[in-house]
Each structure stands twice: as C-alpha cells, then as structure tokens.
PDB file of C-alpha atoms in Angstrom:
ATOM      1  CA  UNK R1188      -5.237  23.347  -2.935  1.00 37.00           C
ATOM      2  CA  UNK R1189      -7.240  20.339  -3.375  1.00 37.00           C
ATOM      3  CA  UNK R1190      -6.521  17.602  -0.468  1.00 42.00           C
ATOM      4  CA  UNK R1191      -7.685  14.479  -2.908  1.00 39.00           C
ATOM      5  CA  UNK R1192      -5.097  12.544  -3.724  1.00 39.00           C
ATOM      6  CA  UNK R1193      -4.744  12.248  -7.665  1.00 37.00           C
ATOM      7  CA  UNK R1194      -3.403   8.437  -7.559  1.00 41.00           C
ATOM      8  CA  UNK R1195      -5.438   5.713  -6.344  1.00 43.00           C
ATOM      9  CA  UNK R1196      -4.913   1.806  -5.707  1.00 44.00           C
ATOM     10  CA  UNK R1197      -7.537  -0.527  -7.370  1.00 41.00           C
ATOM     11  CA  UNK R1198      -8.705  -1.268  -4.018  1.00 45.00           C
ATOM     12  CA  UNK R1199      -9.258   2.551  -3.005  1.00 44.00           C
ATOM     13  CA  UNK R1200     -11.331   2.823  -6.867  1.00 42.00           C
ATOM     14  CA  UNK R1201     -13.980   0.167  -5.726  1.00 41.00           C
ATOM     15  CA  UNK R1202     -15.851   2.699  -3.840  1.00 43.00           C
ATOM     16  CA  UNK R1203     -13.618   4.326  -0.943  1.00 50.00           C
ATOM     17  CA  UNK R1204     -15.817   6.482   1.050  1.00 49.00           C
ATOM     18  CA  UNK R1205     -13.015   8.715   2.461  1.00 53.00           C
ATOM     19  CA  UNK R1206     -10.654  11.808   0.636  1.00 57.00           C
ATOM     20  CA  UNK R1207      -6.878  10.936   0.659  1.00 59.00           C
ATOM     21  CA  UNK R1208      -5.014  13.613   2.218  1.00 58.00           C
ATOM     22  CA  UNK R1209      -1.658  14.822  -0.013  1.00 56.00           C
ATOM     23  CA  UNK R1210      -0.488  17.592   2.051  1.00 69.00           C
ATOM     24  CA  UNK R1211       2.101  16.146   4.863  1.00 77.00           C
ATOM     25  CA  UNK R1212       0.504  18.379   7.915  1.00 79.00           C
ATOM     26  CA  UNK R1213      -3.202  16.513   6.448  1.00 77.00           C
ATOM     27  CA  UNK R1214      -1.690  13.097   6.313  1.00 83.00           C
ATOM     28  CA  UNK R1215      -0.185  13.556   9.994  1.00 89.00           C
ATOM     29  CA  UNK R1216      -3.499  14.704  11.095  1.00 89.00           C
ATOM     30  CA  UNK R1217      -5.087  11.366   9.991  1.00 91.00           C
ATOM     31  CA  UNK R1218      -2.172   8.969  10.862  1.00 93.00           C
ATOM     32  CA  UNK R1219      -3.798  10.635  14.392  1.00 95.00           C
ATOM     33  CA  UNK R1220      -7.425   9.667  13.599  1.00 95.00           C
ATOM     34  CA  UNK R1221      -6.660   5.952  12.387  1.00 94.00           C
ATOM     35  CA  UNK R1222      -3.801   5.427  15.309  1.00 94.00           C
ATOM     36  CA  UNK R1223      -7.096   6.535  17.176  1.00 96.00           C
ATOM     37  CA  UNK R1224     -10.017   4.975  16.069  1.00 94.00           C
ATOM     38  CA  UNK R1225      -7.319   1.388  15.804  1.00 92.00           C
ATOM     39  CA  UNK R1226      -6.584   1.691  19.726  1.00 93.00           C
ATOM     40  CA  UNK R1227     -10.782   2.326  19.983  1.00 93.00           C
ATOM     41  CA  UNK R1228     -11.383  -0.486  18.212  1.00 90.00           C
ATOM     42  CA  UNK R1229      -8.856  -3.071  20.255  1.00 88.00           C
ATOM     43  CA  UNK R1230     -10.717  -1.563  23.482  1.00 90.00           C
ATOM     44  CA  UNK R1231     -14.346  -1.611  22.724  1.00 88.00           C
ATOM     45  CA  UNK R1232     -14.868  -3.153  19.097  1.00 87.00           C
ATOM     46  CA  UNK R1233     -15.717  -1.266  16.179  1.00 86.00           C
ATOM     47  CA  UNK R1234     -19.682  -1.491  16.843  1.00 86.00           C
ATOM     48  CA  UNK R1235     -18.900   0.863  19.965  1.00 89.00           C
ATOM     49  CA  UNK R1236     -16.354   3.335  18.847  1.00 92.00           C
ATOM     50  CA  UNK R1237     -17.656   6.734  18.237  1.00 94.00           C
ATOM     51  CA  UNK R1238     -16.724   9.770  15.731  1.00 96.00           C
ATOM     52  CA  UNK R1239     -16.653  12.232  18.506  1.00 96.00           C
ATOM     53  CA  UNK R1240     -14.295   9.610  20.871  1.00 96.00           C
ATOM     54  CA  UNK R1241     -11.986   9.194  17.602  1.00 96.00           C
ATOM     55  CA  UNK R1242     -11.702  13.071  17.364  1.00 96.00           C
ATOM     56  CA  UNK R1243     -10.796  13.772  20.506  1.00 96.00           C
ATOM     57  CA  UNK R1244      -8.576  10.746  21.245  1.00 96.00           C
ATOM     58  CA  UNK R1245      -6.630  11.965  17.339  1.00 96.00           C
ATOM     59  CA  UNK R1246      -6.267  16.082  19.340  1.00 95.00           C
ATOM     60  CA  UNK R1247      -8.765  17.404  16.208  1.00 94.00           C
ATOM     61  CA  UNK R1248     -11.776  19.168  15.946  1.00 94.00           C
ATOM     62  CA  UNK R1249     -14.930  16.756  14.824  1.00 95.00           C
ATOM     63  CA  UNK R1250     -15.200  18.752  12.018  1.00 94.00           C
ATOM     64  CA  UNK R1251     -11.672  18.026  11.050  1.00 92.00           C
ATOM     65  CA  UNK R1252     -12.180  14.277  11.113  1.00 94.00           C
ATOM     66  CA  UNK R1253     -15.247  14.655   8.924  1.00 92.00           C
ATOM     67  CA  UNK R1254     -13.437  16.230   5.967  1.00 90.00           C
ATOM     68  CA  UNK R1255     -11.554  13.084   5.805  1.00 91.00           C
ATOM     69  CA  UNK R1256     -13.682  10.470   7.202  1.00 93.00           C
ATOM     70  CA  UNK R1257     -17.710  10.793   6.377  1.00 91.00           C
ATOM     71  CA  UNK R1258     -18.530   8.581   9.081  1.00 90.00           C
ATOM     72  CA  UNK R1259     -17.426   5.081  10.921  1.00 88.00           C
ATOM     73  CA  UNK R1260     -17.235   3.067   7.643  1.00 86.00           C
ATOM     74  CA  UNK R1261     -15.088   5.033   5.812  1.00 89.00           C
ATOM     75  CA  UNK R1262     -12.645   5.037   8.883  1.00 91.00           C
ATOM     76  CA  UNK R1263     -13.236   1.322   8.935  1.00 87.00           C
ATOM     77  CA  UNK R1264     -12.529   1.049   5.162  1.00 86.00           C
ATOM     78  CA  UNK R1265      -9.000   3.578   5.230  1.00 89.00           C
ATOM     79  CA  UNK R1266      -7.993   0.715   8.064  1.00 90.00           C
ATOM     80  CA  UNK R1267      -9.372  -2.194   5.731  1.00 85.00           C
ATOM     81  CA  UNK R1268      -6.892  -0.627   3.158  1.00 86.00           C
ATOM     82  CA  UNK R1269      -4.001  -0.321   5.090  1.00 86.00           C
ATOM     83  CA  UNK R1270      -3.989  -3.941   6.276  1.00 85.00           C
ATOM     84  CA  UNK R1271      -4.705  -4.892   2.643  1.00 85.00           C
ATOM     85  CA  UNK R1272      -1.663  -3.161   1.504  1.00 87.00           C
ATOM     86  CA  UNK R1273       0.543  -4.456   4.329  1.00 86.00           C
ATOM     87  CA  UNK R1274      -0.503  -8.424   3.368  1.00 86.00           C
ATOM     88  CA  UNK R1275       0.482  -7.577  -0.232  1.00 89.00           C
ATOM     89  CA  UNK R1276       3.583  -6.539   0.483  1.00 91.00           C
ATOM     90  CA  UNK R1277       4.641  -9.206   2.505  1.00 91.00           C
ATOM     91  CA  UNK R1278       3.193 -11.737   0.031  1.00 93.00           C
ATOM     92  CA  UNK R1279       4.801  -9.946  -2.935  1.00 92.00           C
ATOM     93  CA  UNK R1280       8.261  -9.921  -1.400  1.00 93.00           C
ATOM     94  CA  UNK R1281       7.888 -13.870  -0.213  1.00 93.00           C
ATOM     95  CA  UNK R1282       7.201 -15.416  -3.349  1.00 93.00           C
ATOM     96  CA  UNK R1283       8.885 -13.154  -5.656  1.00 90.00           C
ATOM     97  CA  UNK R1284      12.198 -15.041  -4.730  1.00 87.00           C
ATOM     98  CA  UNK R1285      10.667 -18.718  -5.017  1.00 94.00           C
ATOM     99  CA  UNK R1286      12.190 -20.917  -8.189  1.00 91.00           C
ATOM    100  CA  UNK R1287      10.797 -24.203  -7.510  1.00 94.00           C
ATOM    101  CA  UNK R1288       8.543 -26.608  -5.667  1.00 93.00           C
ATOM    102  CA  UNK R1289       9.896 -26.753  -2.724  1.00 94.00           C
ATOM    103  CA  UNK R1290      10.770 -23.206  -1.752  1.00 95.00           C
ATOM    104  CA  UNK R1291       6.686 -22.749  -2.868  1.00 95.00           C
ATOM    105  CA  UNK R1292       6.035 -24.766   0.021  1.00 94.00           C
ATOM    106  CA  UNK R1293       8.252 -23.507   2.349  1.00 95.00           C
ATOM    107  CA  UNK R1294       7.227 -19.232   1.412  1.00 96.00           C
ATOM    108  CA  UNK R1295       3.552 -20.367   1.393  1.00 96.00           C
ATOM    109  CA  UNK R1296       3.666 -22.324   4.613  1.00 95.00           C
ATOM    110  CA  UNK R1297       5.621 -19.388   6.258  1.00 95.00           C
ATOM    111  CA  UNK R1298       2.891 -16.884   5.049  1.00 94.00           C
ATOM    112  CA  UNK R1299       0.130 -18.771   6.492  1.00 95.00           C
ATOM    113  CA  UNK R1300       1.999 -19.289   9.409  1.00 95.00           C
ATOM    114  CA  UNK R1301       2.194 -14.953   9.392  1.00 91.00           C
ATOM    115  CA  UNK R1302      -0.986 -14.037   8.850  1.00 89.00           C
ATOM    116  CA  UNK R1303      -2.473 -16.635  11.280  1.00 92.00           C
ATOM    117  CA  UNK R1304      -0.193 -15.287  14.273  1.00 91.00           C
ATOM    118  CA  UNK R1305      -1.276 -11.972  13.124  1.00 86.00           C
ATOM    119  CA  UNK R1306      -4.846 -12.513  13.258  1.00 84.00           C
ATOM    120  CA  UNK R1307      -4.299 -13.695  17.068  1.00 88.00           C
ATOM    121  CA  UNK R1308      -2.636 -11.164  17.775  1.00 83.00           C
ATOM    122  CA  UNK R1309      -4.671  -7.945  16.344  1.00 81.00           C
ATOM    123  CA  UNK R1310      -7.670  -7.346  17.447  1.00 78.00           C
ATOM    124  CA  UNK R1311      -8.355  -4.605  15.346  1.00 82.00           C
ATOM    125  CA  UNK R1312      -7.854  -7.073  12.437  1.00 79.00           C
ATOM    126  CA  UNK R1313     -10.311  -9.653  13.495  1.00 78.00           C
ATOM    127  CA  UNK R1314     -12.917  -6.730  13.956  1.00 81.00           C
ATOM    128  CA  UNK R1315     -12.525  -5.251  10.542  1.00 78.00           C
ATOM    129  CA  UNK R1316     -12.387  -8.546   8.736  1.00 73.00           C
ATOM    130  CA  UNK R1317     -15.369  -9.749  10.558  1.00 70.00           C
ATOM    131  CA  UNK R1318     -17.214  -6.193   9.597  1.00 65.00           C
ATOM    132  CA  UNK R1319     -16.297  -6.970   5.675  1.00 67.00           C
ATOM    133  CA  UNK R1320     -18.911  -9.488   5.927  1.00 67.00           C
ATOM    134  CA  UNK R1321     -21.723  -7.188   6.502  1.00 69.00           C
ATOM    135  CA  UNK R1322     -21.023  -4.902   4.329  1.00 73.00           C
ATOM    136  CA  UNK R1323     -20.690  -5.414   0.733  1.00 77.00           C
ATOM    137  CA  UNK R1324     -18.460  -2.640  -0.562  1.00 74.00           C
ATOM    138  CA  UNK R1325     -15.718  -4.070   1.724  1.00 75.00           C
ATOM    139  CA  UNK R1326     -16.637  -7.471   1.059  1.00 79.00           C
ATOM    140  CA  UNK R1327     -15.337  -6.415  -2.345  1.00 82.00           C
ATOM    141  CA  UNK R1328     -12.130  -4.902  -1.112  1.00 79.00           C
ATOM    142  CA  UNK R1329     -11.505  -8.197   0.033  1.00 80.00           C
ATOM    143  CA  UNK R1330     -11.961  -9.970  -3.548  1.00 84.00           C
ATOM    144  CA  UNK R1331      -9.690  -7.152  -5.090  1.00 86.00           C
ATOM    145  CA  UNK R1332      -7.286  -8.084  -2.360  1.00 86.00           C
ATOM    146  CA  UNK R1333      -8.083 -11.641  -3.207  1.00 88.00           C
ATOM    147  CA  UNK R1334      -7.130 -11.429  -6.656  1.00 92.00           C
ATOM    148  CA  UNK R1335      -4.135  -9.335  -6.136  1.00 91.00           C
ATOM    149  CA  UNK R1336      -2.535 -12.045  -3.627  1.00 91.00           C
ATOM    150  CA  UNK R1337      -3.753 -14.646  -6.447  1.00 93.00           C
ATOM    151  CA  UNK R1338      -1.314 -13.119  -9.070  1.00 94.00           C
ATOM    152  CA  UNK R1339       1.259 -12.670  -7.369  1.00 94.00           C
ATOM    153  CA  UNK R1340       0.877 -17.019  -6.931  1.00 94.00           C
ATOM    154  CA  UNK R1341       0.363 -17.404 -10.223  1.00 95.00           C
ATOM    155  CA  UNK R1342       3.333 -15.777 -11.632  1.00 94.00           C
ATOM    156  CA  UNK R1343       5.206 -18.533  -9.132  1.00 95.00           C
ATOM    157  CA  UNK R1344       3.066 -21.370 -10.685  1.00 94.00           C
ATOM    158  CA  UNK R1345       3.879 -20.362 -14.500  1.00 94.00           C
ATOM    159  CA  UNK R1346       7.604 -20.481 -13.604  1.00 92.00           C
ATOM    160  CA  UNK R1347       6.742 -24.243 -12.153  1.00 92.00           C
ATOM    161  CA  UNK R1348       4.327 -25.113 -14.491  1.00 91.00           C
ATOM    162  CA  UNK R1349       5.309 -23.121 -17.873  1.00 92.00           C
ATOM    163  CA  UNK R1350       3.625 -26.046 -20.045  1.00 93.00           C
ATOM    164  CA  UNK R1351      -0.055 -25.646 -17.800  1.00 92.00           C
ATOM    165  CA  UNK R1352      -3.248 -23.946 -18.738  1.00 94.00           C
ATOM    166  CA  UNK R1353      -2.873 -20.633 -17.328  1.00 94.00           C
ATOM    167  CA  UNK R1354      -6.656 -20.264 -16.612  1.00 95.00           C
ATOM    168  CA  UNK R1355      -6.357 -23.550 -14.691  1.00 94.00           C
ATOM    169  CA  UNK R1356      -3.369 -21.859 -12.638  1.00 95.00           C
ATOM    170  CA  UNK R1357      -5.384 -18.250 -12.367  1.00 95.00           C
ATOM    171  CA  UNK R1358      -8.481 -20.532 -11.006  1.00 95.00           C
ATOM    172  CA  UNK R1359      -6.291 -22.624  -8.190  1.00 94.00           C
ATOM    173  CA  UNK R1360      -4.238 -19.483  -7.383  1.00 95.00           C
ATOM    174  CA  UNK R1361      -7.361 -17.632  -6.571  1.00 95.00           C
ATOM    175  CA  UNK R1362      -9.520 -20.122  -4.706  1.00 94.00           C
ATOM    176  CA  UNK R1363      -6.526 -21.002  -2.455  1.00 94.00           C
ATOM    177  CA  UNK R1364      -6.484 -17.631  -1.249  1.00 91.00           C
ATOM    178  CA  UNK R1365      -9.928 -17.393  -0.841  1.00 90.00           C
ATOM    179  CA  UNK R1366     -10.308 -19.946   0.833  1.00 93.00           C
ATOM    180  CA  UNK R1367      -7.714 -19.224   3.233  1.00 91.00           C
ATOM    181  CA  UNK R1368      -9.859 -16.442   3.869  1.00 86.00           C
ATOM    182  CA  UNK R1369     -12.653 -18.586   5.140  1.00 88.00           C
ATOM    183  CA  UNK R1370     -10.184 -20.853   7.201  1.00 93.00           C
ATOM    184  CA  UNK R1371      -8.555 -18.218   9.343  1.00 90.00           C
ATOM    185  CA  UNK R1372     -12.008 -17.132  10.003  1.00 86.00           C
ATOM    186  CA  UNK R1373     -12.925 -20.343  11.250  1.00 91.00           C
ATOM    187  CA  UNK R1374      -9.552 -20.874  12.697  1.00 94.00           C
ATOM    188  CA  UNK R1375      -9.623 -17.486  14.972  1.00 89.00           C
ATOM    189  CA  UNK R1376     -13.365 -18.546  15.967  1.00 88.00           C
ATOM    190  CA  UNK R1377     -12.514 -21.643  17.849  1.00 93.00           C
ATOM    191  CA  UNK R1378     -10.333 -22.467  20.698  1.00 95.00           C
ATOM    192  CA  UNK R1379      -6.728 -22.276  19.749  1.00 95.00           C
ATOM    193  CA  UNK R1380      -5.910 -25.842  19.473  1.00 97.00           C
ATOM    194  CA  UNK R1381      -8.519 -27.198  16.777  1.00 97.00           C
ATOM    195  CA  UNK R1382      -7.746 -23.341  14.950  1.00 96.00           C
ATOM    196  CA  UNK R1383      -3.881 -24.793  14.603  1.00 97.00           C
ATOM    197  CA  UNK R1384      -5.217 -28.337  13.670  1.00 98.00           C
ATOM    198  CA  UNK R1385      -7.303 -26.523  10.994  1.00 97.00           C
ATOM    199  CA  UNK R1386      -4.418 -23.968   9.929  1.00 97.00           C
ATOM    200  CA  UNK R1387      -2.349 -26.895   9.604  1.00 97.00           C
ATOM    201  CA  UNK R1388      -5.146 -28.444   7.080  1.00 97.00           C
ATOM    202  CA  UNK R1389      -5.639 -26.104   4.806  1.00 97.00           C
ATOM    203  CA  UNK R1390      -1.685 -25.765   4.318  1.00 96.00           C
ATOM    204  CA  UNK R1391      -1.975 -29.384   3.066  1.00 96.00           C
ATOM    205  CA  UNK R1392      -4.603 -29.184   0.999  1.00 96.00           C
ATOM    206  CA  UNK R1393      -3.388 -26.017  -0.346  1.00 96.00           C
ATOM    207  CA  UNK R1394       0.028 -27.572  -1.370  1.00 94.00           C
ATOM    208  CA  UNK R1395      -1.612 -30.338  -2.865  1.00 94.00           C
ATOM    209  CA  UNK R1396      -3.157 -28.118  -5.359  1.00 93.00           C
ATOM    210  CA  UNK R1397      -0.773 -25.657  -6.227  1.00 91.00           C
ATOM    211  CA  UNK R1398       2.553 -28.608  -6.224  1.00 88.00           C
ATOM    212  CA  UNK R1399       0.478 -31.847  -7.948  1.00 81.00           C
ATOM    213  CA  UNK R1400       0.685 -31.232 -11.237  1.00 69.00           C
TER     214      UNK R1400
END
C-alpha cells in the first residue's frame, strides 16, 4: 500500500520534501523521529543534529528514517509544519468568537502575548524559525502561514468594518502579521527587557491599524 498521504495542507503543497505516512504503525514511527530530532535540536541546535543521531535516538533503522525524511531539511520542514498548524489553530479559535472592537484588542493582545512566551520558551522554535530565513522554500511556508493567520483577521475586520474596502482590510490584516513576524524575531534577539518593551510596541501600533477606522 502506498504510505503518501492523499490529502495535503496548502502549506505541505509548496514543496514539502518529506512522504506523509497514513498507516498508524508509520505515523507512530515518525511521531518517534520528530519527538527525536525536536529534543536534538533543544540540545545542540539544528546545524549539529545528525540523521544517524535522530535514528537511533527515534529506536529505527537509518534506512527507516530515510523513507520518510530525505535528509535534515525535510525533518526541519515536517517540524516547520507542525508549529504552523498549531499557531493556526490557536489563532482560528481566538478570533472566531470576537464581535467588536474591543474584544479585537483584547484576543489579539492575548495572542501576541502567546506566541511571544512561546518563543522564550521553545528552543526548537527559535531554531527552525531562524533556519526559514536561509532557506527559501520555508521562507515560503512562512508567507502561506502568513496569509492564512491574515484571513482569519480579516474575516474579524469585515464584521467591524462591513462598509471598508476589503483589499484595504486583506492588505493591513496581512502586514500586521508579517510584521509581527519580524518583531518577535527582534524581540527574542535582545535581552528580555527591551524584547517586552518592543512586544509591547508593536501591539500598539498593530491596534492602531486594525481599530482606527
């Protein structure tokens, strides 16, 4: 039976460099190799983690993580994925509730406030979001997540703003969440005090293009 799975995200259709297992003993075998290669990772960085130490931290034969993984990127790229999907989720489910101004500002505060403390926190995260910027086939998995988290704004900013130019709201939607992008990277890169001062920024400005209208 063929082990590609038959259903992909728009994410995984940009270029994913791996094969999706669909059998359940398949996917168990590399829930293994990412568990693996994500501890590897928050040890030694993702510059030093090898196949061969990913294999036999997972309990499988090299050969085994091959079939699914090609090499380092496309294990770098499954992980890529499955923090992409995780941050849409959460984003979907806080601002699918939100009915006016003020709980915009409250959801979109709180998911700053989220993915900032997660960035701290992971360093697996950090790693593979400072690796998308070296390699331009993740660089856009990050747009298509981009654009994703920008719809699911601008559905919220057509229910404030049903009389706006939609293009307008498509245009602020996505270059707030891009450039979010660029301030948690320059938030995590400094000392923790100025990255809060600058989290704390961008949430203003941010506000005061999506709510002044």
């Amino acid at each position: 039976m063929d082990d590609t799975a038959t259903h992909m995200s728009p994410q995984e259709q940009i270029a994913s460099p791996r094969r999706a297992p669909s059998q359940r003993r398949s996917r168990e075998r590399v829930e293994r190799m990412l568990a693996a290669a994500s501890a590897l990772i928050a040890e030694q960085g993702s510059d030093a983690m090898r196949m061969g130490e990913v294999a036999e931290r997972a309990g499988v034969s090299i050969g085994s993580l091959y079939q699914f993984f090609p090499d380092k990127r496309a294990i770098i790229w499954a992980l890529a994925e499955r923090y992409t999907a995780e941050s849409q989720a959460c984003i979907s489910a806080a601002l699918a509730g939100v009915s006016d101004a003020e709980g915009l500002g409250q959801a979109f505060s709180e998911l700053v406030d989220i993915y900032y403390a997660l960035f701290l926190a992971e360093p697996v995260m950090r790693d593979i979001w400072s690796g998308t910027q070296a390699d331009k086939a993740l660089r856009q998995l990050e747009l298509a997540d981009s654009r994703a988290n920008a719809e699911f704004l601008t559905k919220v900013l057509k229910r404030l703003h049903p009389s706006a130019d939609p293009v307008a709201l498509d245009t602020s939607a996505l270059l707030v969440w891009q450039m979010g992008e660029a301030a948690m990277r320059l938030a995590i890169s400094v000392e923790r005090q100025e990255g809060d001062r600058l989290v704390a920024a961008y949430k203003r400005m941010a506000l005061r293009e999506l709510l002044d209208r």
